[in-house]
XYZ file of C-alpha atoms in Angstrom:
524
model
C -125.264 20.936 -138.817
C -128.669 19.535 -137.871
C -127.118 17.358 -135.171
C -125.362 20.209 -133.358
C -128.411 21.782 -131.627
C -129.594 18.343 -130.487
C -126.189 17.621 -128.979
C -126.191 20.986 -127.220
C -129.608 20.294 -125.691
C -128.382 16.867 -124.582
C -125.239 18.398 -123.079
C -127.253 20.972 -121.097
C -129.568 18.242 -119.766
C -126.606 16.048 -118.812
C -124.814 18.905 -117.026
C -127.982 19.829 -115.081
C -128.406 16.202 -114.013
C -124.738 15.989 -112.968
C -125.034 19.180 -110.902
C -128.129 17.818 -109.184
C -126.394 14.498 -108.526
C -123.346 16.106 -106.937
C -125.545 18.390 -104.866
C -127.353 15.334 -103.461
C -124.076 13.472 -102.866
C -122.421 16.427 -101.126
C -125.398 17.071 -98.836
C -125.745 13.398 -97.911
C -121.982 13.054 -97.395
C -121.888 16.046 -95.057
C -124.785 14.634 -93.064
C -123.228 11.160 -92.811
C -119.877 12.587 -91.710
C -121.638 14.694 -89.067
C -124.034 12.027 -87.767
C -121.395 9.288 -87.420
C -118.411 11.437 -86.366
C -118.447 10.000 -82.824
C -118.213 6.418 -84.114
C -115.619 6.847 -86.850
C -111.998 5.765 -86.403
C -108.973 7.723 -87.547
C -110.350 11.254 -87.165
C -107.895 13.842 -85.847
C -108.163 17.467 -84.813
C -108.466 19.512 -88.001
C -107.508 23.005 -89.070
C -110.555 23.982 -91.167
C -113.584 25.554 -89.499
C -113.360 23.261 -86.491
C -113.919 20.111 -88.560
C -112.168 16.845 -87.740
C -109.646 15.618 -90.322
C -109.967 12.080 -91.711
C -106.473 10.602 -91.382
C -107.648 6.988 -91.166
C -105.628 5.998 -94.245
C -102.139 5.084 -92.993
C -100.436 5.778 -96.321
C -101.869 9.284 -96.615
C -101.275 9.996 -92.914
C -97.600 9.022 -93.176
C -97.038 10.947 -96.400
C -98.778 14.064 -95.090
C -96.962 13.882 -91.738
C -93.532 13.443 -93.337
C -94.109 16.024 -96.067
C -92.094 18.838 -94.358
C -88.955 16.742 -93.796
C -89.354 15.081 -97.199
C -89.461 18.476 -98.887
C -86.308 19.568 -97.048
C -84.545 16.390 -98.223
C -85.776 16.953 -101.781
C -84.503 20.538 -101.791
C -81.111 19.590 -100.348
C -80.587 16.678 -102.773
C -81.557 18.738 -105.811
C -79.279 21.630 -104.859
C -76.311 19.272 -104.404
C -76.945 17.223 -107.572
C -77.788 20.072 -109.925
C -74.941 22.278 -108.655
C -72.284 19.570 -109.051
C -73.820 18.335 -112.295
C -73.652 21.684 -114.042
C -70.463 23.009 -112.425
C -68.435 19.895 -113.192
C -70.322 18.670 -116.277
C -71.223 15.321 -114.717
C -72.841 12.791 -117.033
C -73.703 9.111 -117.013
C -71.502 7.305 -114.492
C -70.556 10.505 -112.656
C -74.192 11.492 -112.131
C -75.018 7.887 -111.193
C -72.309 7.830 -108.504
C -73.530 11.136 -107.054
C -77.154 10.009 -106.940
C -76.134 6.630 -105.511
C -74.282 8.215 -102.566
C -77.237 10.484 -101.759
C -79.792 7.726 -102.289
C -77.999 5.243 -100.044
C -77.917 7.813 -97.233
C -81.669 8.276 -97.813
C -82.216 4.493 -97.696
C -80.157 4.166 -94.519
C -82.415 6.713 -92.814
C -85.506 4.823 -93.995
C -84.368 1.227 -93.408
C -81.273 1.312 -91.200
C -79.314 -1.931 -91.261
C -81.908 -3.529 -93.586
C -80.157 -1.805 -96.480
C -77.953 -4.924 -96.404
C -80.907 -7.053 -97.548
C -81.612 -4.663 -100.415
C -77.996 -4.657 -101.618
C -77.637 -8.445 -101.286
C -80.783 -9.256 -103.293
C -79.822 -6.621 -105.868
C -76.380 -8.191 -106.262
C -77.864 -11.677 -106.774
C -80.245 -10.370 -109.433
C -77.424 -8.525 -111.227
C -75.289 -11.681 -111.206
C -78.139 -13.744 -112.682
C -78.680 -11.191 -115.454
C -75.001 -10.941 -116.379
C -74.361 -14.706 -116.215
C -77.400 -15.879 -118.187
C -78.199 -12.924 -120.476
C -77.041 -14.765 -123.613
C -79.441 -17.663 -123.018
C -83.034 -17.628 -124.319
C -84.484 -18.592 -120.933
C -82.808 -15.664 -119.145
C -85.981 -13.554 -118.851
C -87.863 -16.542 -117.394
C -85.087 -16.973 -114.840
C -85.212 -13.259 -113.958
C -88.983 -13.410 -113.460
C -88.752 -16.583 -111.356
C -86.135 -15.112 -109.052
C -87.957 -11.832 -108.557
C -91.353 -13.443 -107.955
C -89.725 -15.683 -105.339
C -88.161 -12.647 -103.665
C -91.486 -10.804 -103.738
C -93.331 -13.660 -102.027
C -90.584 -14.519 -99.515
C -90.242 -10.873 -98.455
C -93.927 -10.841 -97.549
C -94.031 -14.270 -95.923
C -91.053 -13.492 -93.671
C -92.019 -9.812 -93.207
C -88.632 -8.534 -94.349
C -86.691 -11.196 -92.400
C -84.953 -10.731 -89.086
C -81.207 -10.612 -88.575
C -81.476 -13.039 -85.650
C -82.656 -15.790 -88.037
C -79.217 -15.625 -89.681
C -77.372 -16.000 -86.381
C -77.616 -14.763 -82.803
C -74.491 -12.656 -83.278
C -76.479 -10.545 -85.767
C -79.554 -10.151 -83.552
C -78.500 -6.684 -82.351
C -79.059 -5.352 -85.883
C -82.810 -5.890 -85.452
C -82.744 -2.804 -83.237
C -81.629 -0.705 -86.211
C -84.305 -1.381 -88.817
C -84.984 2.287 -89.588
C -88.324 4.113 -89.738
C -89.869 2.413 -92.787
C -90.351 -1.296 -93.573
C -87.903 -2.060 -96.380
C -89.846 -4.950 -97.911
C -92.825 -2.669 -98.630
C -90.685 -0.301 -100.715
C -88.878 -3.258 -102.259
C -91.937 -4.072 -104.391
C -90.898 -1.180 -106.641
C -87.279 -2.374 -106.608
C -88.488 -5.764 -107.884
C -90.042 -4.043 -110.908
C -86.784 -2.209 -111.552
C -84.713 -5.387 -111.253
C -86.946 -7.079 -113.834
C -86.738 -4.005 -116.072
C -82.937 -3.936 -115.935
C -82.650 -7.643 -116.647
C -85.116 -7.707 -119.547
C -83.752 -4.507 -121.134
C -80.226 -5.921 -121.012
C -81.252 -9.308 -122.436
C -83.286 -7.727 -125.238
C -80.424 -5.378 -126.100
C -78.032 -8.296 -126.437
C -80.485 -10.249 -128.590
C -81.072 -7.111 -130.728
C -83.662 -4.357 -130.286
C -86.483 -4.216 -132.841
C -87.450 -0.597 -132.216
C -87.836 1.337 -135.488
C -87.011 4.910 -134.468
C -87.572 6.395 -137.944
C -91.055 4.915 -138.163
C -91.787 6.106 -134.631
C -90.736 9.678 -135.482
C -93.372 9.825 -138.228
C -96.115 9.282 -135.629
C -94.654 11.098 -132.606
C -94.863 14.892 -132.507
C -92.317 15.123 -129.667
C -89.635 13.143 -131.512
C -90.485 14.837 -134.812
C -89.797 18.225 -133.181
C -86.218 17.181 -132.391
C -86.739 16.060 -128.775
C -87.010 12.482 -127.548
C -90.235 11.196 -125.983
C -90.302 8.805 -123.049
C -91.526 5.901 -125.202
C -88.508 6.202 -127.513
C -86.136 6.346 -124.533
C -87.771 3.226 -123.101
C -87.803 1.167 -126.297
C -84.416 2.152 -127.706
C -81.664 -0.164 -126.489
C -78.469 1.303 -125.030
C -74.871 0.350 -125.681
C -73.988 -2.787 -123.747
C -71.392 -0.881 -121.671
C -74.200 1.266 -120.185
C -75.564 -1.687 -118.191
C -73.035 -1.349 -115.365
C -73.396 -2.270 -111.708
C -73.037 1.391 -110.679
C -75.809 2.541 -113.022
C -77.933 -0.461 -111.973
C -77.644 0.324 -108.243
C -78.360 3.996 -108.889
C -81.476 2.981 -110.827
C -82.730 0.699 -108.044
C -82.196 3.218 -105.247
C -82.859 6.525 -107.072
C -84.230 8.639 -104.198
C -86.963 10.660 -105.998
C -88.746 7.499 -107.200
C -87.717 4.983 -104.547
C -90.722 5.083 -102.191
C -93.660 5.194 -104.582
C -92.626 5.669 -108.193
C -93.721 6.513 -110.856
C -92.041 3.547 -112.507
C -89.392 4.313 -115.104
C -87.735 1.717 -117.350
C -83.986 1.177 -117.114
C -83.284 2.267 -120.688
C -85.125 5.563 -120.190
C -83.486 6.191 -116.805
C -79.908 5.535 -117.903
C -80.336 7.642 -121.055
C -81.486 10.624 -118.984
C -78.555 10.365 -116.579
C -76.398 10.974 -119.638
C -78.614 13.705 -121.139
C -81.181 15.291 -118.740
C -84.781 15.550 -119.947
C -85.655 18.552 -122.125
C -89.354 17.916 -122.716
C -90.382 20.039 -119.707
C -89.199 23.633 -119.398
C -88.588 25.457 -116.119
C -91.932 27.235 -116.504
C -93.814 24.002 -117.127
C -92.230 22.301 -114.117
C -93.029 25.320 -111.922
C -96.667 25.277 -113.057
C -96.728 21.524 -112.394
C -95.612 22.170 -108.799
C -98.161 24.965 -108.282
C -100.981 22.724 -109.487
C -99.808 20.104 -106.994
C -100.173 22.618 -104.150
C -103.718 23.494 -105.275
C -104.662 19.807 -105.382
C -103.168 19.279 -101.925
C -105.468 22.038 -100.605
C -108.383 20.265 -102.313
C -107.455 17.056 -100.480
C -107.329 18.917 -97.176
C -110.837 20.221 -97.781
C -112.080 16.771 -98.747
C -110.704 14.962 -95.674
C -111.998 17.664 -93.328
C -115.582 17.673 -94.619
C -116.080 14.149 -96.022
C -114.913 11.190 -93.922
C -115.284 8.519 -96.584
C -112.249 6.391 -95.750
C -113.040 6.441 -92.044
C -116.389 4.768 -92.796
C -114.496 1.913 -94.457
C -111.953 1.576 -91.634
C -114.744 1.676 -89.047
C -116.776 -0.907 -91.051
C -119.956 1.127 -90.579
C -121.066 0.582 -94.177
C -123.264 -2.323 -93.017
C -125.496 0.127 -91.135
C -126.081 2.358 -94.178
C -128.745 2.272 -96.865
C -127.825 0.979 -100.362
C -127.608 4.525 -101.711
C -125.406 5.604 -98.797
C -123.128 2.587 -99.391
C -122.782 3.790 -102.990
C -121.923 7.324 -101.821
C -119.237 6.041 -99.448
C -117.818 3.718 -102.131
C -117.788 6.482 -104.726
C -116.186 8.825 -102.205
C -113.501 6.281 -101.278
C -112.570 5.797 -104.942
C -112.212 9.557 -105.409
C -110.224 9.844 -102.170
C -107.883 7.053 -103.300
C -107.469 8.630 -106.722
C -106.578 12.025 -105.240
C -104.268 10.431 -102.654
C -102.223 8.572 -105.252
C -102.411 11.554 -107.590
C -100.700 13.720 -104.943
C -98.136 11.126 -103.865
C -97.091 10.152 -107.373
C -97.006 13.707 -108.711
C -94.901 14.859 -105.759
C -92.188 12.309 -106.533
C -92.510 12.861 -110.285
C -91.948 16.583 -109.693
C -88.814 15.745 -107.675
C -87.567 13.529 -110.500
C -88.306 16.128 -113.197
C -86.322 18.797 -111.378
C -83.517 16.231 -111.079
C -83.514 15.787 -114.860
C -85.366 12.459 -115.208
C -88.763 12.374 -116.910
C -91.136 9.573 -115.931
C -94.606 8.686 -117.232
C -97.496 10.545 -115.628
C -99.290 8.118 -113.323
C -102.677 9.860 -113.340
C -103.091 11.413 -116.807
C -106.892 11.399 -116.580
C -109.408 11.902 -113.770
C -111.080 8.773 -112.422
C -114.471 10.310 -113.293
C -113.526 10.467 -116.972
C -113.064 6.739 -117.696
C -115.973 4.688 -119.030
C -114.246 1.383 -119.752
C -111.795 -0.828 -117.913
C -109.044 -0.437 -120.496
C -109.009 3.371 -120.312
C -109.321 3.193 -116.516
C -106.169 1.098 -116.181
C -104.318 3.283 -118.657
C -105.143 6.257 -116.428
C -104.662 4.684 -112.979
C -101.013 4.016 -112.163
C -100.262 4.532 -115.848
C -96.507 4.004 -115.450
C -97.206 0.559 -113.963
C -99.558 -0.118 -116.866
C -96.767 0.742 -119.322
C -94.398 -1.493 -117.383
C -96.876 -4.387 -117.497
C -97.406 -3.949 -121.231
C -93.670 -3.960 -122.001
C -92.472 -6.685 -119.623
C -95.508 -8.971 -119.273
C -98.348 -8.356 -121.751
C -96.255 -8.305 -124.960
C -94.015 -11.267 -123.926
C -97.191 -13.255 -123.142
C -98.422 -12.755 -126.680
C -100.015 -9.304 -126.661
C -103.414 -8.899 -128.288
C -103.270 -12.453 -129.725
C -103.729 -13.901 -126.221
C -105.455 -11.005 -124.510
C -108.248 -13.057 -122.921
C -105.698 -15.341 -121.268
C -102.949 -12.852 -120.426
C -105.211 -10.501 -118.415
C -105.647 -13.241 -115.771
C -101.888 -13.625 -115.409
C -101.323 -9.856 -115.348
C -103.995 -8.977 -112.775
C -103.021 -11.885 -110.536
C -99.447 -10.584 -110.595
C -100.697 -7.053 -109.834
C -102.626 -8.372 -106.803
C -99.676 -10.397 -105.479
C -97.318 -7.483 -106.142
C -99.477 -5.236 -103.949
C -99.821 -7.733 -101.108
C -100.517 -11.376 -100.283
C -104.188 -10.900 -99.372
C -107.215 -12.809 -100.595
C -109.255 -9.629 -100.948
C -106.750 -8.323 -103.512
C -106.767 -11.622 -105.405
C -110.595 -11.497 -105.332
C -110.445 -7.951 -106.685
C -108.054 -9.041 -109.454
C -110.160 -12.006 -110.574
C -113.395 -10.008 -110.440
C -111.761 -7.332 -112.595
C -110.723 -9.995 -115.119
C -114.211 -11.489 -115.057
C -115.634 -8.078 -115.963
C -112.847 -7.428 -118.471
C -113.704 -10.445 -120.643
C -117.162 -9.196 -121.785
C -115.698 -5.746 -122.500
C -113.024 -7.239 -124.755
C -115.624 -9.289 -126.647
C -118.051 -6.355 -126.967
C -115.274 -4.049 -128.200
C -114.249 -6.639 -130.765
C -117.813 -6.850 -132.100
C -118.289 -3.078 -131.901
C -115.176 -2.409 -133.999
C -116.608 -4.591 -136.765
C -119.866 -2.645 -136.773
C -119.734 0.515 -138.875
C -122.890 2.644 -138.656
C -123.633 4.577 -141.845
C -127.021 6.200 -141.154
C -127.833 8.831 -138.514
C -130.144 6.365 -136.769
C -127.434 3.704 -136.781
C -124.911 6.126 -135.282
C -127.413 7.125 -132.603
C -128.148 3.494 -131.700
C -124.416 2.725 -131.623
C -123.779 5.714 -129.349
C -126.570 4.689 -126.964
C -125.328 1.123 -126.925
C -121.830 2.334 -126.008
C -123.278 4.531 -123.236
C -125.225 1.632 -121.721
C -122.201 -0.660 -122.031
C -120.063 2.026 -120.365
C -122.538 2.331 -117.484
C -122.453 -1.446 -117.029
C -118.642 -1.406 -117.039
C -118.504 1.325 -114.387
C -120.986 -0.675 -112.281
C -118.740 -3.730 -112.539
C -115.698 -1.626 -111.676
C -117.482 -0.279 -108.604
C -118.352 -3.821 -107.471
C -114.761 -5.023 -107.952
C -113.379 -2.092 -105.961
C -116.059 -2.507 -103.287
C -114.860 -6.065 -102.731
C -111.204 -5.067 -102.859
C -111.252 -1.918 -100.742
C -114.561 -1.596 -98.846
C -116.489 -4.754 -97.933
C -113.781 -7.369 -98.506
C -114.474 -11.033 -99.407
C -115.999 -11.659 -95.957
C -118.594 -8.937 -96.488
C -119.795 -10.068 -99.917
C -122.828 -11.980 -98.563
C -123.964 -9.008 -96.471
C -123.428 -6.669 -99.400
C -125.417 -8.868 -101.813
C -128.307 -9.265 -99.372
C -128.383 -5.490 -98.872
C -128.346 -4.742 -102.605
C -130.715 -7.558 -103.660
C -133.692 -6.383 -101.585
C -136.687 -4.594 -103.119
C -135.922 -1.434 -101.149
C -132.581 -1.205 -102.982
C -134.105 -1.169 -106.498
C -134.779 2.610 -106.669
C -131.230 3.340 -105.490
C -129.750 0.885 -107.997
C -131.803 2.416 -110.822
C -130.646 5.903 -109.830
C -127.009 4.763 -109.622
C -127.124 3.116 -113.060
C -128.814 6.178 -114.560
C -126.076 8.332 -113.056
C -123.387 6.154 -114.611
C -125.197 6.374 -117.960
C -125.294 10.179 -117.734
C -121.636 10.209 -116.728
C -120.649 8.159 -119.769
C -122.596 10.473 -122.091
C -120.774 13.451 -120.538
C -117.465 11.688 -121.178
C -118.440 11.336 -124.846
C -118.965 15.097 -125.051
C -115.630 15.773 -123.331
C -113.752 13.451 -125.719
C -115.465 14.987 -128.754
C -114.590 18.511 -127.582
C -110.968 17.466 -126.971
C -110.636 15.832 -130.388
C -112.129 18.873 -132.149
C -109.629 21.149 -130.373
C -106.754 18.826 -131.240
């Protein structure tokens, strides 16, 4: 009991510091957005108190602009599917055929004649899987084909019909409203998932469902969790071309995910998800609307992303560069949070549960491992199942992270700044893995030992967040070409007070995270 009052005093001090920090950041952000508004790119007429709206991010601008028509399409598709599904008792192949017809019409609107490329590559991948599934090297062949497709799509920018013959050149005028090879990155993940799931099912699945039920509250209650759906192999006759095409083109998840494994998807076409009730899904949608309003407020008052696009960070002080970088990370988190949750909501109403992509706020992660489990979490699960475990899992962790993050960078785009970001992240990941390994062996028994261990973890967490900030600065703000300017700006004597304040802030943030985790575990 003697430690409780001390922890309460610490918590009050930490909260007061955090409030002061955010007050400083908000005031400085408002001033920067006001002072530089005439020199920032991507600002549009806003709808809040006469403020300009930061729409400099193309992905957010397109999503926000197409939201009305997208919502109409979502409503129409769900009414058709759910009505026919429940009136005629459609399951499995019947539901797959219905979704495939609707999804292909959706793809034709997005990509026009380029749907041919999607169907052709999908057919080749399916043929490879079915022809070589019984051979041990099948998964290697699947990976090789899909990596080649991923790279070639980018190099040739989605190809042109004229390159296949002048008589096909007219089709280049009907390429739709959205570049197909950008969306196809997600299709590549699904093609690999289908192929590996099928091969592993043929060579026997090692998933112990009874053992899993003892540890999983969802499965123990009589339902089936996503993990069990993903790991449990299906009957071989469920890996059909119809189900495969439906999986690749499934409209609710086609543009941005979240990523769902083939086993889990096909199982839920047969039996719709029951883990989320109507009330829970409705509350999920309402929370999305509230977060969308938060984003509107953020882009109207704080023009973080526009500073990056305008490359004005070089004219700012070290502390102001930190504010813009911190703001950009929060903007990106909220942007992806809204996009991914919108499509997940669509999928849930359609009867397919997917992993939550943003289960934890970006400001509540103090190590790289928890950060990547909470940022694009469905992709993280995909990487663990189809890349990390086949590469050797924890036995080869120090080696496999380089392969995984390089793939993640290439999967996003063929840009050196993304490869630089990936390798920097790995470079910072290695010390964390080693420190965690040593920390797990250390068991503090005395109060002093526990205090020292806690402080050590807080300092290590602050260092990790600093490294994460640097990696994301290179990847999303300054780029590889701006590293020298950034280092010279941060290495000067005038930057030392700002750097000390930033590190102290990260330290305080980590200590607050400790309190949040402890409160959550005590409630659980």
